[in-house]
């Protein structure tokens, strides 16, 4: 699968952009664990053009995580164009590697974003969505991609026609989450319309499917039944960065990869913590990886007391002690 000059190989697996999840530490870890491409957290276009330091800092990426996309969102066309130009210059403005592509977020269903017409809120205004996309494509030199949903609700699943329009204004790839905005993350993702977009003879850009990919069999079905060029994985990665290795193992061998041993999971959790502390320091580096920590050890019996300690402490030494205790009690 190629996105502009980027060659991601056959059947690539991509880490979805997720707020408060895909920070630099998790992106690096997922690349180490087999992700073929990663994306930043959502970058607010209004924050960028106002030079908000924390927003600009979200654009900092590293060589070891490349290829990496910077994802921007917003509802104002002029702000989106200027933000895209800034993302195009991310290495200069924020340091590090910069962006290999710029992705436009037309998919986030969170009310505080969608209610003001950004993210998947743009599904109510497809003409505006296409106009913003066209302006961004014309404003930057790097490939521009879009991530969106099937439509606003069950009565407005517009993705097949919308995909053509977005392609026609110059995007290099399209990621489709198989739910409407009104579904949020409820119910099962509907891949039939993703497949319909891919099967449309007018479409020639890569189509990336997203939604409910949790293991090798679901990934193989997405590739084989619906014909997508790539798969983007989101919530199933929480505390489970080795999912990329698992899926690739299944696609190659047709059987499940042996689950990492508990010492291997502890080693990954320690690696994740070290990266988070390296890039964010204390206590933020601990606080912002809590959603991952307990997920590393799902399924351990009578784990609640240790889990509660793990997700409440801000002390590095205590976390390391908890990891040691896990090894002593469960290995």
mmCIF file of C-alpha atoms in Angstrom:
data_model
loop_
_atom_site.group_PDB
_atom_site.id
_atom_site.type_symbol
_atom_site.label_atom_id
_atom_site.label_comp_id
_atom_site.label_asym_id
_atom_site.label_seq_id
_atom_site.Cartn_x
_atom_site.Cartn_y
_atom_site.Cartn_z
ATOM 1 C CA UNK A 1 0.000 0.000 0.000
ATOM 2 C CA UNK A 2 1.392 3.369 -1.012
ATOM 3 C CA UNK A 3 0.322 6.748 0.340
ATOM 4 C CA UNK A 4 2.031 9.254 -1.885
ATOM 5 C CA UNK A 5 5.741 8.363 -1.712
ATOM 6 C CA UNK A 6 5.287 6.217 1.424
ATOM 7 C CA UNK A 7 5.405 2.481 0.752
ATOM 8 C CA UNK A 8 3.893 0.643 3.718
ATOM 9 C CA UNK A 9 4.052 -2.809 2.145
ATOM 10 C CA UNK A 10 1.241 -5.302 1.748
ATOM 11 C CA UNK A 11 -1.579 -5.454 4.295
ATOM 12 C CA UNK A 12 -0.159 -2.785 6.612
ATOM 13 C CA UNK A 13 -1.400 -2.275 10.162
ATOM 14 C CA UNK A 14 -1.727 1.305 11.414
ATOM 15 C CA UNK A 15 -2.100 2.689 14.916
ATOM 16 C CA UNK A 16 -5.181 4.925 15.047
ATOM 17 C CA UNK A 17 -4.850 8.497 16.289
ATOM 18 C CA UNK A 18 -6.400 8.665 19.775
ATOM 19 C CA UNK A 19 -6.482 11.554 22.205
ATOM 20 C CA UNK A 20 -4.588 10.874 25.447
ATOM 21 C CA UNK A 21 -3.449 7.522 24.038
ATOM 22 C CA UNK A 22 -1.140 7.865 21.046
ATOM 23 C CA UNK A 23 1.493 10.038 22.638
ATOM 24 C CA UNK A 24 5.101 9.687 21.544
ATOM 25 C CA UNK A 25 5.924 6.936 24.066
ATOM 26 C CA UNK A 26 3.077 4.699 22.908
ATOM 27 C CA UNK A 27 3.763 5.417 19.246
ATOM 28 C CA UNK A 28 7.396 4.369 19.619
ATOM 29 C CA UNK A 29 6.386 1.220 21.484
ATOM 30 C CA UNK A 30 3.803 0.265 18.851
ATOM 31 C CA UNK A 31 6.324 0.759 16.053
ATOM 32 C CA UNK A 32 8.689 -1.552 17.949
ATOM 33 C CA UNK A 33 5.842 -4.070 18.185
ATOM 34 C CA UNK A 34 5.084 -4.125 14.478
ATOM 35 C CA UNK A 35 2.835 -1.163 13.615
ATOM 36 C CA UNK A 36 3.604 -0.071 10.058
ATOM 37 C CA UNK A 37 2.540 3.528 10.639
ATOM 38 C CA UNK A 38 1.424 5.624 13.588
ATOM 39 C CA UNK A 39 -0.447 8.905 14.091
ATOM 40 C CA UNK A 40 -0.283 11.671 16.646
ATOM 41 C CA UNK A 41 -3.059 12.558 19.024
ATOM 42 C CA UNK A 42 -5.622 15.009 17.640
ATOM 43 C CA UNK A 43 -4.068 18.445 17.065
ATOM 44 C CA UNK A 44 -6.493 21.353 17.412
ATOM 45 C CA UNK A 45 -6.169 23.753 14.479
ATOM 46 C CA UNK A 46 -7.292 26.715 16.593
ATOM 47 C CA UNK A 47 -4.622 25.921 19.188
ATOM 48 C CA UNK A 48 -1.957 25.725 16.512
ATOM 49 C CA UNK A 49 -2.703 29.054 14.886
ATOM 50 C CA UNK A 50 -2.780 30.698 18.329
ATOM 51 C CA UNK A 51 0.656 29.238 19.101
ATOM 52 C CA UNK A 52 -0.545 27.371 22.185
ATOM 53 C CA UNK A 53 2.666 25.659 23.377
ATOM 54 C CA UNK A 54 1.054 22.376 24.409
ATOM 55 C CA UNK A 55 -0.755 22.112 21.061
ATOM 56 C CA UNK A 56 2.428 22.765 19.110
ATOM 57 C CA UNK A 57 4.241 20.191 21.259
ATOM 58 C CA UNK A 58 1.787 17.526 20.075
ATOM 59 C CA UNK A 59 3.366 17.809 16.633
ATOM 60 C CA UNK A 60 6.790 16.689 17.842
ATOM 61 C CA UNK A 61 7.610 13.282 16.438
ATOM 62 C CA UNK A 62 10.771 11.173 16.444
ATOM 63 C CA UNK A 63 12.800 9.438 13.756
ATOM 64 C CA UNK A 64 12.287 6.067 15.462
ATOM 65 C CA UNK A 65 8.498 6.270 15.067
ATOM 66 C CA UNK A 66 8.469 7.224 11.393
ATOM 67 C CA UNK A 67 6.485 6.983 9.230
ATOM 68 C CA UNK A 68 4.112 9.096 11.261
ATOM 69 C CA UNK A 69 1.093 11.224 10.405
ATOM 70 C CA UNK A 70 0.054 14.403 12.179
ATOM 71 C CA UNK A 71 -3.726 14.575 12.529
ATOM 72 C CA UNK A 72 -5.437 17.962 12.685
ATOM 73 C CA UNK A 73 -9.055 18.861 13.382
ATOM 74 C CA UNK A 74 -11.253 21.948 13.390
ATOM 75 C CA UNK A 75 -14.297 23.526 11.801
ATOM 76 C CA UNK A 76 -12.942 26.808 10.419
ATOM 77 C CA UNK A 77 -11.526 26.514 6.877
ATOM 78 C CA UNK A 78 -8.889 29.234 7.238
ATOM 79 C CA UNK A 79 -7.662 27.806 10.540
ATOM 80 C CA UNK A 80 -7.475 24.296 9.082
ATOM 81 C CA UNK A 81 -5.418 25.520 6.133
ATOM 82 C CA UNK A 82 -2.990 27.421 8.350
ATOM 83 C CA UNK A 83 -2.783 24.488 10.781
ATOM 84 C CA UNK A 84 -1.997 22.160 7.881
ATOM 85 C CA UNK A 85 0.804 24.471 6.785
ATOM 86 C CA UNK A 86 2.166 24.401 10.325
ATOM 87 C CA UNK A 87 1.939 20.602 10.419
ATOM 88 C CA UNK A 88 3.822 20.558 7.121
ATOM 89 C CA UNK A 89 6.595 22.457 8.962
ATOM 90 C CA UNK A 90 6.329 20.478 12.190
ATOM 91 C CA UNK A 91 10.014 19.573 12.305
ATOM 92 C CA UNK A 92 10.877 23.273 12.261
ATOM 93 C CA UNK A 93 8.148 24.377 14.696
ATOM 94 C CA UNK A 94 8.118 21.509 17.199
ATOM 95 C CA UNK A 95 11.413 19.738 16.560
ATOM 96 C CA UNK A 96 12.031 16.108 15.775
ATOM 97 C CA UNK A 97 11.130 14.219 12.621
ATOM 98 C CA UNK A 98 8.040 16.128 11.535
ATOM 99 C CA UNK A 99 5.153 14.692 9.534
ATOM 100 C CA UNK A 100 5.276 12.131 6.744
ATOM 101 C CA UNK A 101 1.659 12.970 5.955
ATOM 102 C CA UNK A 102 -1.142 15.172 7.254
ATOM 103 C CA UNK A 103 -4.392 13.518 8.245
ATOM 104 C CA UNK A 104 -7.679 15.388 8.652
ATOM 105 C CA UNK A 105 -9.907 14.242 11.488
ATOM 106 C CA UNK A 106 -13.497 14.053 10.266
ATOM 107 C CA UNK A 107 -14.216 11.056 12.465
ATOM 108 C CA UNK A 108 -14.005 11.908 16.165
ATOM 109 C CA UNK A 109 -17.517 11.480 17.650
ATOM 110 C CA UNK A 110 -16.857 13.076 21.060
ATOM 111 C CA UNK A 111 -19.584 15.609 21.768
ATOM 112 C CA UNK A 112 -17.329 18.531 22.648
ATOM 113 C CA UNK A 113 -15.734 18.219 19.196
ATOM 114 C CA UNK A 114 -18.615 17.025 17.008
ATOM 115 C CA UNK A 115 -21.165 19.430 18.539
ATOM 116 C CA UNK A 116 -19.230 22.423 17.279
ATOM 117 C CA UNK A 117 -18.974 21.002 13.762
ATOM 118 C CA UNK A 118 -15.475 19.537 13.929
ATOM 119 C CA UNK A 119 -14.488 15.865 13.752
ATOM 120 C CA UNK A 120 -17.459 13.718 12.735
ATOM 121 C CA UNK A 121 -19.671 16.775 13.196
ATOM 122 C CA UNK A 122 -18.551 17.646 9.689
ATOM 123 C CA UNK A 123 -20.643 14.705 8.401
ATOM 124 C CA UNK A 124 -23.615 17.089 8.582
ATOM 125 C CA UNK A 125 -21.849 19.436 6.166
ATOM 126 C CA UNK A 126 -20.252 17.302 3.442
ATOM 127 C CA UNK A 127 -19.818 20.257 1.087
ATOM 128 C CA UNK A 128 -17.813 22.093 3.754
ATOM 129 C CA UNK A 129 -15.829 18.924 4.491
ATOM 130 C CA UNK A 130 -14.844 18.594 0.844
ATOM 131 C CA UNK A 131 -14.011 22.303 0.555
ATOM 132 C CA UNK A 132 -11.746 22.187 3.617
ATOM 133 C CA UNK A 133 -10.036 19.068 2.317
ATOM 134 C CA UNK A 134 -9.431 20.648 -1.088
ATOM 135 C CA UNK A 135 -7.966 23.760 0.494
ATOM 136 C CA UNK A 136 -5.655 21.733 2.731
ATOM 137 C CA UNK A 137 -4.445 19.564 -0.161
ATOM 138 C CA UNK A 138 -3.633 22.674 -2.161
ATOM 139 C CA UNK A 139 -1.851 24.337 0.768
ATOM 140 C CA UNK A 140 0.750 21.699 1.651
ATOM 141 C CA UNK A 141 3.408 19.605 -0.032
ATOM 142 C CA UNK A 142 2.983 16.390 1.927
ATOM 143 C CA UNK A 143 0.300 13.779 1.249
ATOM 144 C CA UNK A 144 -3.072 14.575 2.810
ATOM 145 C CA UNK A 145 -5.360 11.817 4.059
ATOM 146 C CA UNK A 146 -8.777 11.800 5.718
ATOM 147 C CA UNK A 147 -10.260 9.719 8.529
ATOM 148 C CA UNK A 148 -14.040 9.734 8.717
ATOM 149 C CA UNK A 149 -17.166 7.654 9.442
ATOM 150 C CA UNK A 150 -20.064 6.188 7.474
ATOM 151 C CA UNK A 151 -22.272 9.214 8.062
ATOM 152 C CA UNK A 152 -23.982 11.184 10.801
ATOM 153 C CA UNK A 153 -26.685 8.613 11.569
ATOM 154 C CA UNK A 154 -28.407 5.574 10.060
ATOM 155 C CA UNK A 155 -30.416 7.807 7.737
ATOM 156 C CA UNK A 156 -27.403 9.581 6.275
ATOM 157 C CA UNK A 157 -24.728 7.008 5.457
ATOM 158 C CA UNK A 158 -23.087 9.059 2.734
ATOM 159 C CA UNK A 159 -19.632 7.506 2.680
ATOM 160 C CA UNK A 160 -19.700 5.909 -0.796
ATOM 161 C CA UNK A 161 -20.398 9.196 -2.569
ATOM 162 C CA UNK A 162 -18.330 11.206 -0.105
ATOM 163 C CA UNK A 163 -15.291 8.994 -0.686
ATOM 164 C CA UNK A 164 -15.362 9.811 -4.396
ATOM 165 C CA UNK A 165 -15.602 13.523 -3.695
ATOM 166 C CA UNK A 166 -12.708 13.451 -1.244
ATOM 167 C CA UNK A 167 -10.601 11.499 -3.694
ATOM 168 C CA UNK A 168 -11.443 13.956 -6.453
ATOM 169 C CA UNK A 169 -10.034 16.903 -4.474
ATOM 170 C CA UNK A 170 -6.703 15.137 -4.060
ATOM 171 C CA UNK A 171 -6.423 13.074 -0.876
ATOM 172 C CA UNK A 172 -3.874 10.256 -0.984
ATOM 173 C CA UNK A 173 -5.746 7.719 1.193
ATOM 174 C CA UNK A 174 -9.013 7.417 3.090
ATOM 175 C CA UNK A 175 -9.611 5.739 6.455
ATOM 176 C CA UNK A 176 -13.201 4.785 7.248
ATOM 177 C CA UNK A 177 -14.495 3.866 10.690
ATOM 178 C CA UNK A 178 -17.431 1.515 10.262
ATOM 179 C CA UNK A 179 -19.888 3.403 12.468
ATOM 180 C CA UNK A 180 -21.930 6.577 12.205
ATOM 181 C CA UNK A 181 -21.299 9.507 14.493
ATOM 182 C CA UNK A 182 -24.481 8.814 16.436
ATOM 183 C CA UNK A 183 -23.305 5.295 17.208
ATOM 184 C CA UNK A 184 -20.196 6.622 18.931
ATOM 185 C CA UNK A 185 -18.449 3.305 19.697
ATOM 186 C CA UNK A 186 -21.611 1.301 20.392
ATOM 187 C CA UNK A 187 -22.716 -1.801 18.532
ATOM 188 C CA UNK A 188 -20.675 -3.607 15.920
ATOM 189 C CA UNK A 189 -18.790 -1.776 13.216
ATOM 190 C CA UNK A 190 -20.439 -2.200 9.811
ATOM 191 C CA UNK A 191 -17.757 -3.087 7.277
ATOM 192 C CA UNK A 192 -20.143 -3.575 4.352
ATOM 193 C CA UNK A 193 -20.012 0.093 3.343
ATOM 194 C CA UNK A 194 -16.238 0.155 3.765
ATOM 195 C CA UNK A 195 -16.175 -2.763 1.350
ATOM 196 C CA UNK A 196 -18.532 -0.890 -0.991
ATOM 197 C CA UNK A 197 -16.151 2.064 -1.116
ATOM 198 C CA UNK A 198 -13.225 -0.225 -1.879
ATOM 199 C CA UNK A 199 -15.218 -2.067 -4.573
ATOM 200 C CA UNK A 200 -16.251 1.176 -6.289
ATOM 201 C CA UNK A 201 -14.463 1.103 -9.668
ATOM 202 C CA UNK A 202 -13.964 4.864 -9.517
ATOM 203 C CA UNK A 203 -11.827 4.624 -6.398
ATOM 204 C CA UNK A 204 -8.082 4.321 -6.904
ATOM 205 C CA UNK A 205 -6.599 5.597 -3.617
ATOM 206 C CA UNK A 206 -5.891 3.222 -0.701
ATOM 207 C CA UNK A 207 -8.869 2.486 1.538
ATOM 208 C CA UNK A 208 -8.050 1.766 5.185
ATOM 209 C CA UNK A 209 -10.668 0.101 7.369
ATOM 210 C CA UNK A 210 -11.153 0.820 11.056
ATOM 211 C CA UNK A 211 -13.466 -0.551 13.736
ATOM 212 C CA UNK A 212 -13.563 -3.685 15.909
ATOM 213 C CA UNK A 213 -10.254 -5.142 14.736
ATOM 214 C CA UNK A 214 -9.156 -7.031 17.828
ATOM 215 C CA UNK A 215 -7.192 -10.059 16.619
ATOM 216 C CA UNK A 216 -5.850 -11.996 13.651
ATOM 217 C CA UNK A 217 -9.156 -13.498 12.464
ATOM 218 C CA UNK A 218 -10.966 -10.136 12.423
ATOM 219 C CA UNK A 219 -8.039 -8.589 10.541
ATOM 220 C CA UNK A 220 -7.959 -11.378 7.963
ATOM 221 C CA UNK A 221 -11.698 -11.022 7.379
ATOM 222 C CA UNK A 222 -11.276 -7.289 6.811
ATOM 223 C CA UNK A 223 -8.603 -7.908 4.196
ATOM 224 C CA UNK A 224 -10.148 -10.948 2.509
ATOM 225 C CA UNK A 225 -13.876 -10.182 2.627
ATOM 226 C CA UNK A 226 -13.860 -6.418 2.266
ATOM 227 C CA UNK A 227 -10.670 -5.943 0.253
ATOM 228 C CA UNK A 228 -9.246 -3.018 2.212
ATOM 229 C CA UNK A 229 -5.670 -1.989 1.533
ATOM 230 C CA UNK A 230 -4.782 -1.465 5.189
ATOM 231 C CA UNK A 231 -6.233 -1.720 8.677
ATOM 232 C CA UNK A 232 -6.210 0.877 11.436
ATOM 233 C CA UNK A 233 -6.435 -0.360 15.031
ATOM 234 C CA UNK A 234 -7.596 1.796 17.922
ATOM 235 C CA UNK A 235 -9.020 0.769 21.280
ATOM 236 C CA UNK A 236 -7.734 -2.812 21.072
ATOM 237 C CA UNK A 237 -4.194 -1.466 21.474
ATOM 238 C CA UNK A 238 -4.708 -0.165 25.031
ATOM 239 C CA UNK A 239 -2.060 -1.905 27.112
ATOM 240 C CA UNK A 240 -1.707 -4.357 24.233
ATOM 241 C CA UNK A 241 0.932 -2.952 21.863
ATOM 242 C CA UNK A 242 1.944 -6.446 20.764
ATOM 243 C CA UNK A 243 -1.391 -6.782 18.928
ATOM 244 C CA UNK A 244 0.418 -5.771 15.740
ATOM 245 C CA UNK A 245 2.804 -8.725 16.064
ATOM 246 C CA UNK A 246 -0.133 -11.013 16.875
ATOM 247 C CA UNK A 247 -2.062 -10.028 13.776
ATOM 248 C CA UNK A 248 0.935 -10.275 11.475
ATOM 249 C CA UNK A 249 1.724 -13.705 12.878
ATOM 250 C CA UNK A 250 -1.841 -14.876 12.182
ATOM 251 C CA UNK A 251 -1.906 -13.411 8.674
ATOM 252 C CA UNK A 252 1.340 -15.192 7.851
ATOM 253 C CA UNK A 253 0.847 -18.542 9.593
ATOM 254 C CA UNK A 254 -2.922 -18.884 9.956
ATOM 255 C CA UNK A 255 -2.724 -19.582 13.680
ATOM 256 C CA UNK A 256 -2.610 -17.569 16.870
ATOM 257 C CA UNK A 257 0.716 -16.297 18.107
ATOM 258 C CA UNK A 258 1.632 -17.622 21.560
ATOM 259 C CA UNK A 259 0.640 -14.981 24.099
ATOM 260 C CA UNK A 260 3.559 -13.077 25.595
ATOM 261 C CA UNK A 261 4.649 -14.500 28.904
ATOM 262 C CA UNK A 262 4.026 -12.519 32.056
ATOM 263 C CA UNK A 263 7.731 -11.553 32.315
ATOM 264 C CA UNK A 264 7.509 -10.302 28.722
ATOM 265 C CA UNK A 265 4.423 -8.227 29.541
ATOM 266 C CA UNK A 266 6.110 -6.779 32.613
ATOM 267 C CA UNK A 267 9.163 -5.922 30.510
ATOM 268 C CA UNK A 268 6.923 -4.111 27.995
ATOM 269 C CA UNK A 269 5.133 -2.217 30.761
ATOM 270 C CA UNK A 270 8.506 -1.149 32.178
ATOM 271 C CA UNK A 271 9.656 -0.108 28.704
ATOM 272 C CA UNK A 272 6.469 1.903 28.215
ATOM 273 C CA UNK A 273 6.913 3.599 31.581
ATOM 274 C CA UNK A 274 10.540 4.441 30.819
ATOM 275 C CA UNK A 275 9.587 6.006 27.491
ATOM 276 C CA UNK A 276 6.734 7.965 29.037
ATOM 277 C CA UNK A 277 9.009 9.327 31.757
ATOM 278 C CA UNK A 278 11.708 10.118 29.219
ATOM 279 C CA UNK A 279 9.419 12.245 27.086
ATOM 280 C CA UNK A 280 7.058 13.687 29.709
ATOM 281 C CA UNK A 281 8.801 13.490 33.063
ATOM 282 C CA UNK A 282 7.161 13.026 36.443
ATOM 283 C CA UNK A 283 4.331 12.948 37.364
ATOM 284 C CA UNK A 284 2.746 13.531 33.933
ATOM 285 C CA UNK A 285 4.525 10.573 32.382
ATOM 286 C CA UNK A 286 2.917 8.263 34.939
ATOM 287 C CA UNK A 287 -0.502 9.863 34.964
ATOM 288 C CA UNK A 288 -0.921 9.795 31.194
ATOM 289 C CA UNK A 289 -0.157 6.089 30.766
ATOM 290 C CA UNK A 290 -2.533 4.841 33.465
ATOM 291 C CA UNK A 291 -5.171 3.667 30.982
ATOM 292 C CA UNK A 292 -2.555 1.307 29.564
ATOM 293 C CA UNK A 293 -1.105 0.009 32.804
ATOM 294 C CA UNK A 294 -3.982 -2.078 34.066
ATOM 295 C CA UNK A 295 -4.658 -3.403 30.562
ATOM 296 C CA UNK A 296 -1.224 -5.002 30.401
ATOM 297 C CA UNK A 297 -2.317 -7.493 33.049
ATOM 298 C CA UNK A 298 -5.957 -8.202 32.219
ATOM 299 C CA UNK A 299 -7.095 -11.640 33.287
ATOM 300 C CA UNK A 300 -4.858 -12.102 36.295
ATOM 301 C CA UNK A 301 -6.897 -13.536 39.183
ATOM 302 C CA UNK A 302 -7.511 -11.393 42.272
ATOM 303 C CA UNK A 303 -5.641 -8.542 40.642
ATOM 304 C CA UNK A 304 -7.878 -5.676 41.820
ATOM 305 C CA UNK A 305 -5.753 -4.565 44.829
ATOM 306 C CA UNK A 306 -2.607 -4.341 42.695
ATOM 307 C CA UNK A 307 -4.499 -2.670 39.867
ATOM 308 C CA UNK A 308 -5.862 -0.004 42.214
ATOM 309 C CA UNK A 309 -2.351 0.725 43.475
ATOM 310 C CA UNK A 310 -1.056 0.809 39.923
ATOM 311 C CA UNK A 311 -3.565 3.364 38.658
ATOM 312 C CA UNK A 312 -3.411 5.672 41.662
ATOM 313 C CA UNK A 313 0.268 5.982 42.522
ATOM 314 C CA UNK A 314 2.470 8.681 41.035
ATOM 315 C CA UNK A 315 5.641 7.195 42.488
ATOM 316 C CA UNK A 316 8.049 5.497 40.072
ATOM 317 C CA UNK A 317 9.602 3.327 42.767
ATOM 318 C CA UNK A 318 6.179 2.061 43.828
ATOM 319 C CA UNK A 319 5.293 1.188 40.248
ATOM 320 C CA UNK A 320 8.513 -0.765 39.890
ATOM 321 C CA UNK A 321 7.700 -2.533 43.150
ATOM 322 C CA UNK A 322 4.251 -3.419 41.806
ATOM 323 C CA UNK A 323 5.856 -4.902 38.683
ATOM 324 C CA UNK A 324 8.170 -6.961 40.910
ATOM 325 C CA UNK A 325 5.182 -8.126 42.952
ATOM 326 C CA UNK A 326 3.337 -9.198 39.808
ATOM 327 C CA UNK A 327 6.290 -11.338 38.819
ATOM 328 C CA UNK A 328 6.570 -12.827 42.301
ATOM 329 C CA UNK A 329 2.862 -13.585 42.714
ATOM 330 C CA UNK A 330 1.870 -14.662 39.225
ATOM 331 C CA UNK A 331 4.889 -15.755 37.187
#
